[in-house]
Amino acid sequence: MTSENTQKPHDRMAAYLNVDMTAVNDLIRDRMASEHAPRIPEVTAHLVEAGGKRLRPMLTLAAARLCGYDGPYHVHLAATVEFIHTATLLHDDVVDESAQRRGRPTANLLWDNKSSVLVGDYLFARSFQLMTETNNMRVLAILANASATIAEGEVLQLTAAQNLATDEGIYLQVVRGKTAALFSAATQVGGVIATAPDAQVQALFDYGDALGIAFQIVDDLLDYQGDPNATGKNIGDDFRERKLTLPVIKAIAKGDATGRAFWTRTIEKGKQEDGDLEHALSLLNAHGTLDETKAEALAWAEQAKTALNSLPDHELTQMLRDLADYVVARIS
């Protein structure tokens, strides 16, 4: 039997916000319909109904509720956030030539790249329609800026991912763009729609930003030491895709000429041979960069929890604290 204490934080939050989440899901299904292009709901449903945690829209609902909001528009904003997230996933899978997402074939594999890109565009457009219905210019500005930052982060990653000159500062910029920007916007707009004081809105932004960074660093770390059954990814996928993530960036900075030559061949030039992944793992372990990366993820999770100190004392505030711990629990 699942007790309150053993239940995962996002499941507890989903139960607490059940009525709101049902309204969000109904709105998503309503707005992903298309009278003229049946492929749109087909492709969208494949992702939307895939059993994702709906973490980002839940953050919007939680932020609005803990700031005392009781109007209808947090539902619109939560659906907006999910549409932006789904659109970026559709585009990402095309860019990365991915074949699997959440343990299922990707939309670009089941349909084609054109469908994925165009349906992603449609969802972006739908998200902007939803935003405008709130009649709140500040909310519009936050989500529009986040959308631009996400795209910017993805483009920066294209040039940075296989360039050995990429340092931790650029890595953080990429992560803030492609992952943390939507987390921080999701929490921030919840506070804004609730007309919370500026200090609380800033705290919500800071929480989302730090949580998103911790989330991505954990993801990058699990690529080298995760359980494929739990993560849905094979060990070393990032290495095979020649992505410069934090553990590798740290190893390059600490390595000698021989190590640098190895990373140049495998990541920069993409000439990978049998045994290279094992050698990469031995270098990461020799330099202690997996442990260092883990320490950074834990520090960002702590930063997220600290940001919550200026928010109202509420059940949801504690759930957000627990969520920050849960994000890094997989590596603790």
Coordinates of C-alpha atoms in Angstrom, one line a residue:
M1 CA 0.0 0.0 0.0
T2 CA 1.4 3.4 -1.0
S3 CA 1.5 5.8 2.0
E4 CA 1.8 9.6 2.0
N5 CA 5.5 9.2 2.7
T6 CA 6.4 6.7 0.1
Q7 CA 4.4 8.3 -2.7
K8 CA 6.5 10.3 -5.2
P9 CA 6.3 14.1 -4.7
H10 CA 4.9 14.7 -8.2
D11 CA 2.3 12.1 -7.6
R12 CA 1.3 13.8 -4.3
M13 CA 1.1 17.1 -6.2
A14 CA -0.9 15.6 -9.0
A15 CA -3.4 14.2 -6.4
Y16 CA -3.6 17.6 -4.6
L17 CA -4.1 19.4 -7.9
N18 CA -6.3 16.7 -9.4
V19 CA -9.3 19.0 -10.3
D20 CA -7.0 21.6 -11.9
M21 CA -5.0 18.9 -13.8
T22 CA -8.2 17.4 -15.2
A23 CA -9.2 20.8 -16.4
V24 CA -5.7 21.2 -18.0
N25 CA -5.9 17.9 -19.7
D26 CA -9.4 18.6 -21.0
L27 CA -8.2 22.0 -22.4
I28 CA -5.2 20.4 -24.0
R29 CA -7.4 17.8 -25.8
D30 CA -9.8 20.5 -26.9
R31 CA -7.1 22.8 -28.3
M32 CA -5.0 20.1 -30.0
A33 CA -8.0 19.2 -32.2
S34 CA -8.0 20.3 -35.8
E35 CA -11.0 20.3 -38.1
H36 CA -8.9 20.4 -41.3
A37 CA -5.8 18.4 -40.5
P38 CA -6.5 15.2 -38.6
R39 CA -2.8 14.4 -38.5
I40 CA -2.3 17.2 -35.9
P41 CA -4.3 15.5 -33.1
E42 CA -2.9 12.1 -34.1
V43 CA 0.7 13.3 -33.7
T44 CA 0.0 15.4 -30.7
A45 CA -1.9 12.7 -28.9
H46 CA 1.0 10.3 -29.4
L47 CA 3.2 12.5 -27.2
V48 CA 0.6 14.1 -25.0
E49 CA -1.0 10.8 -24.0
A50 CA 2.3 9.0 -23.6
G51 CA 2.2 9.1 -19.8
G52 CA 4.6 11.9 -19.1
K53 CA 4.5 13.4 -15.6
R54 CA 3.1 16.8 -16.8
L55 CA 5.6 18.3 -14.4
R56 CA 5.8 21.7 -16.0
P57 CA 2.1 22.5 -16.1
M58 CA 1.8 21.1 -12.6
L59 CA 4.4 23.7 -11.5
T60 CA 2.3 26.5 -12.9
L61 CA -0.8 25.2 -11.1
A62 CA 1.1 24.8 -7.8
A63 CA 2.7 28.2 -8.0
A64 CA -0.7 29.9 -8.7
R65 CA -2.5 28.0 -5.9
L66 CA 0.1 28.5 -3.2
C67 CA 0.0 32.3 -4.0
G68 CA -3.8 32.1 -3.3
Y69 CA -5.1 32.2 -6.9
D70 CA -8.7 31.0 -7.5
G71 CA -9.4 32.2 -11.0
P72 CA -9.6 30.2 -14.2
Y73 CA -6.5 31.3 -16.1
H74 CA -3.8 29.2 -14.3
V75 CA -5.4 26.3 -16.3
H76 CA -4.8 28.2 -19.6
L77 CA -1.2 28.9 -18.6
A78 CA -0.5 25.3 -17.6
A79 CA -1.9 24.1 -20.9
T80 CA 0.3 26.7 -22.7
V81 CA 3.4 25.4 -20.9
E82 CA 2.6 21.8 -21.9
F83 CA 2.1 22.8 -25.5
I84 CA 5.4 24.7 -25.6
H85 CA 7.1 21.6 -24.1
T86 CA 5.5 19.2 -26.5
A87 CA 6.4 21.4 -29.5
T88 CA 10.0 21.5 -28.4
L89 CA 10.0 17.7 -28.0
L90 CA 8.7 17.2 -31.5
H91 CA 11.3 19.5 -32.9
D92 CA 14.1 18.0 -30.7
D93 CA 13.4 14.4 -31.9
V94 CA 13.8 15.6 -35.5
V95 CA 17.0 17.5 -34.8
D96 CA 18.5 14.6 -32.8
E97 CA 17.2 12.0 -35.2
S98 CA 15.7 10.2 -32.2
A99 CA 13.9 6.9 -32.5
Q100 CA 12.5 6.6 -29.0
R101 CA 10.9 8.9 -26.4
R102 CA 9.5 7.8 -23.1
G103 CA 10.1 4.2 -24.2
R104 CA 7.9 4.6 -27.3
P105 CA 8.8 5.2 -31.0
T106 CA 9.1 9.0 -31.7
A107 CA 6.5 10.8 -33.9
N108 CA 9.1 11.4 -36.6
L109 CA 9.7 7.7 -36.8
L110 CA 6.0 6.8 -36.9
W111 CA 5.0 9.6 -39.3
D112 CA 7.9 11.6 -40.7
N113 CA 10.1 14.7 -40.0
K114 CA 7.8 17.0 -41.9
S115 CA 4.8 16.1 -39.8
S116 CA 6.8 16.4 -36.5
V117 CA 8.1 19.9 -37.4
L118 CA 4.8 21.2 -38.7
V119 CA 2.7 19.9 -35.8
G120 CA 5.3 21.4 -33.4
D121 CA 4.8 24.7 -35.2
Y122 CA 1.0 24.3 -34.8
L123 CA 1.4 23.7 -31.0
F124 CA 3.6 26.8 -30.6
A125 CA 0.8 28.8 -32.4
R126 CA -1.8 27.2 -30.2
S127 CA 0.2 28.1 -27.1
F128 CA 0.3 31.7 -28.1
Q129 CA -3.5 31.7 -28.6
L130 CA -4.0 30.3 -25.1
M131 CA -1.7 32.9 -23.6
T132 CA -3.6 35.8 -25.1
E133 CA -6.8 34.6 -23.5
T134 CA -5.5 35.5 -20.1
N135 CA -5.4 39.2 -21.1
N136 CA -2.2 39.6 -19.1
M137 CA 0.7 41.3 -20.9
R138 CA 3.3 40.3 -18.3
V139 CA 2.4 36.6 -18.6
L140 CA 2.6 37.0 -22.4
A141 CA 6.1 38.6 -22.1
I142 CA 7.4 35.8 -19.8
L143 CA 6.2 32.9 -22.0
A144 CA 7.2 34.6 -25.3
N145 CA 10.7 35.3 -23.9
A146 CA 10.9 31.7 -22.6
S147 CA 10.0 30.4 -26.1
A148 CA 12.7 32.5 -27.7
T149 CA 15.3 31.4 -25.0
I150 CA 14.4 27.7 -25.6
A151 CA 15.0 28.1 -29.3
E152 CA 18.2 30.1 -28.7
G153 CA 19.5 27.3 -26.3
E154 CA 18.8 24.6 -28.9
V155 CA 20.7 26.6 -31.6
L156 CA 23.6 27.3 -29.2
Q157 CA 23.8 23.6 -28.5
L158 CA 24.1 22.8 -32.2
T159 CA 27.4 24.7 -32.3
A160 CA 28.6 23.9 -28.7
A161 CA 27.8 20.2 -28.5
Q162 CA 30.8 19.0 -30.5
N163 CA 33.2 21.9 -29.9
L164 CA 35.9 21.0 -27.3
A165 CA 36.2 24.7 -26.5
T166 CA 32.8 24.6 -24.9
D167 CA 33.3 25.3 -21.2
E168 CA 31.0 25.1 -18.1
G169 CA 29.7 28.6 -18.7
I170 CA 28.5 27.8 -22.2
Y171 CA 27.0 24.5 -20.9
L172 CA 25.1 26.3 -18.3
Q173 CA 23.8 28.8 -20.9
V174 CA 22.6 25.9 -23.0
V175 CA 20.9 24.2 -20.1
R176 CA 19.3 27.4 -19.0
G177 CA 17.9 27.8 -22.5
K178 CA 16.8 24.3 -23.5
T179 CA 15.5 23.1 -20.1
A180 CA 15.5 25.6 -17.2
A181 CA 13.8 28.4 -19.2
L182 CA 10.5 26.6 -19.3
F183 CA 10.7 25.5 -15.7
S184 CA 11.3 29.0 -14.5
A185 CA 8.6 30.5 -16.8
A186 CA 6.1 27.8 -15.6
T187 CA 6.6 28.7 -11.9
Q188 CA 6.9 32.5 -12.6
V189 CA 3.6 32.9 -14.5
G190 CA 1.8 31.0 -11.7
G191 CA 2.8 33.8 -9.3
V192 CA 2.1 36.6 -11.8
I193 CA -1.4 35.4 -12.6
A194 CA -2.1 35.3 -8.8
T195 CA -0.8 38.9 -8.5
A196 CA 1.7 37.7 -5.9
P197 CA 4.2 40.3 -4.6
D198 CA 7.4 40.8 -6.8
A199 CA 9.6 39.1 -4.2
Q200 CA 7.4 35.9 -4.4
V201 CA 7.3 36.0 -8.2
Q202 CA 11.1 36.3 -8.2
A203 CA 11.4 33.4 -5.7
L204 CA 9.2 31.2 -8.0
F205 CA 11.4 32.1 -10.9
D206 CA 14.6 31.3 -9.0
Y207 CA 13.1 27.9 -7.8
G208 CA 12.1 26.9 -11.4
D209 CA 15.5 28.0 -12.8
A210 CA 17.5 26.0 -10.2
L211 CA 15.2 23.0 -10.4
G212 CA 15.5 22.9 -14.2
I213 CA 19.3 23.1 -14.1
A214 CA 19.4 20.3 -11.5
F215 CA 17.0 18.3 -13.6
Q216 CA 19.2 18.5 -16.8
I217 CA 22.5 17.9 -15.0
V218 CA 20.9 14.7 -13.5
D219 CA 19.8 13.7 -16.9
D220 CA 23.3 14.2 -18.3
L221 CA 24.8 12.3 -15.4
L222 CA 22.4 9.3 -15.8
D223 CA 23.5 9.0 -19.4
Y224 CA 26.8 7.6 -18.0
Q225 CA 25.7 5.8 -14.9
G226 CA 21.9 5.3 -15.0
D227 CA 19.8 2.2 -15.2
P228 CA 18.5 1.9 -18.8
N229 CA 15.3 0.2 -17.5
A230 CA 14.6 3.3 -15.3
T231 CA 15.8 6.0 -17.7
G232 CA 14.6 4.6 -21.0
K233 CA 18.0 5.5 -22.4
N234 CA 21.0 3.3 -23.1
I235 CA 24.2 4.1 -21.2
G236 CA 26.4 6.3 -23.4
D237 CA 23.7 7.7 -25.8
D238 CA 25.0 11.2 -25.3
F239 CA 28.6 9.9 -26.0
R240 CA 27.4 8.1 -29.2
E241 CA 25.5 11.3 -30.3
R242 CA 28.7 13.3 -29.6
K243 CA 27.1 15.6 -27.0
L244 CA 29.5 17.5 -24.8
T245 CA 27.8 17.4 -21.4
L246 CA 29.1 18.4 -18.0
P247 CA 30.9 15.2 -17.0
V248 CA 32.9 15.3 -20.3
I249 CA 33.5 19.1 -20.2
K250 CA 35.0 18.6 -16.7
A251 CA 37.2 15.6 -17.9
I252 CA 38.5 17.6 -20.9
A253 CA 39.5 20.5 -18.6
K254 CA 41.4 18.1 -16.3
G255 CA 42.9 15.8 -18.9
D256 CA 46.3 15.6 -20.5
A257 CA 47.2 15.7 -24.3
T258 CA 46.3 12.0 -24.7
G259 CA 42.9 12.5 -23.1
R260 CA 42.2 15.5 -25.2
A261 CA 43.2 13.6 -28.4
F262 CA 40.7 10.9 -27.4
W263 CA 37.8 13.4 -26.9
T264 CA 38.8 15.2 -30.2
R265 CA 38.6 12.0 -32.1
T266 CA 35.4 10.7 -30.5
I267 CA 33.3 13.8 -29.9
E268 CA 34.7 16.5 -32.2
K269 CA 35.4 14.3 -35.3
G270 CA 32.9 11.5 -34.4
K271 CA 35.3 8.7 -35.2
Q272 CA 34.2 6.2 -32.6
E273 CA 35.4 2.6 -32.3
D274 CA 34.6 -0.4 -30.2
G275 CA 35.7 0.1 -26.6
D276 CA 35.6 3.9 -26.8
L277 CA 32.6 4.2 -24.5
E278 CA 34.4 2.1 -21.9
H279 CA 37.5 4.3 -22.2
A280 CA 35.4 7.4 -21.9
L281 CA 33.9 6.0 -18.7
S282 CA 37.3 5.2 -17.3
L283 CA 38.5 8.8 -18.0
L284 CA 35.4 10.2 -16.3
N285 CA 36.0 8.0 -13.2
A286 CA 39.7 8.7 -13.2
H287 CA 39.2 12.4 -13.0
G288 CA 36.3 12.1 -10.6
T289 CA 34.0 14.2 -12.9
L290 CA 30.9 12.0 -12.3
D291 CA 31.2 12.7 -8.6
E292 CA 31.8 16.4 -9.2
T293 CA 28.8 16.6 -11.6
K294 CA 26.6 14.9 -9.0
A295 CA 27.7 17.4 -6.3
E296 CA 26.7 20.3 -8.7
A297 CA 23.2 18.8 -9.3
L298 CA 22.7 18.4 -5.5
A299 CA 23.8 22.0 -5.0
W300 CA 21.3 23.3 -7.6
A301 CA 18.5 21.3 -5.9
E302 CA 19.5 22.9 -2.5
Q303 CA 19.4 26.3 -4.2
A304 CA 15.9 25.6 -5.5
K305 CA 14.7 24.7 -2.0
T306 CA 16.3 27.9 -0.5
A307 CA 14.4 30.0 -3.0
L308 CA 11.1 28.7 -1.5
N309 CA 11.9 30.2 1.9
S310 CA 10.2 33.5 0.9
L311 CA 7.0 31.8 -0.3
P312 CA 3.9 31.3 1.8
D313 CA 3.8 28.4 4.2
H314 CA 1.6 26.0 2.3
E315 CA 1.3 22.3 1.6
L316 CA 2.3 22.9 -2.0
T317 CA 5.5 24.7 -0.9
Q318 CA 6.6 21.6 1.0
M319 CA 5.7 19.5 -2.1
L320 CA 7.9 21.7 -4.2
R321 CA 10.7 21.2 -1.7
D322 CA 10.2 17.4 -1.9
L323 CA 10.2 17.6 -5.7
A324 CA 13.7 19.3 -5.7
D325 CA 14.9 16.4 -3.5
Y326 CA 13.2 13.9 -5.8
V327 CA 14.8 15.3 -8.9
V328 CA 18.3 14.5 -7.5
A329 CA 17.2 11.3 -5.6
R330 CA 18.1 9.1 -8.6
I331 CA 21.8 10.1 -8.2
S332 CA 22.0 10.5 -4.4

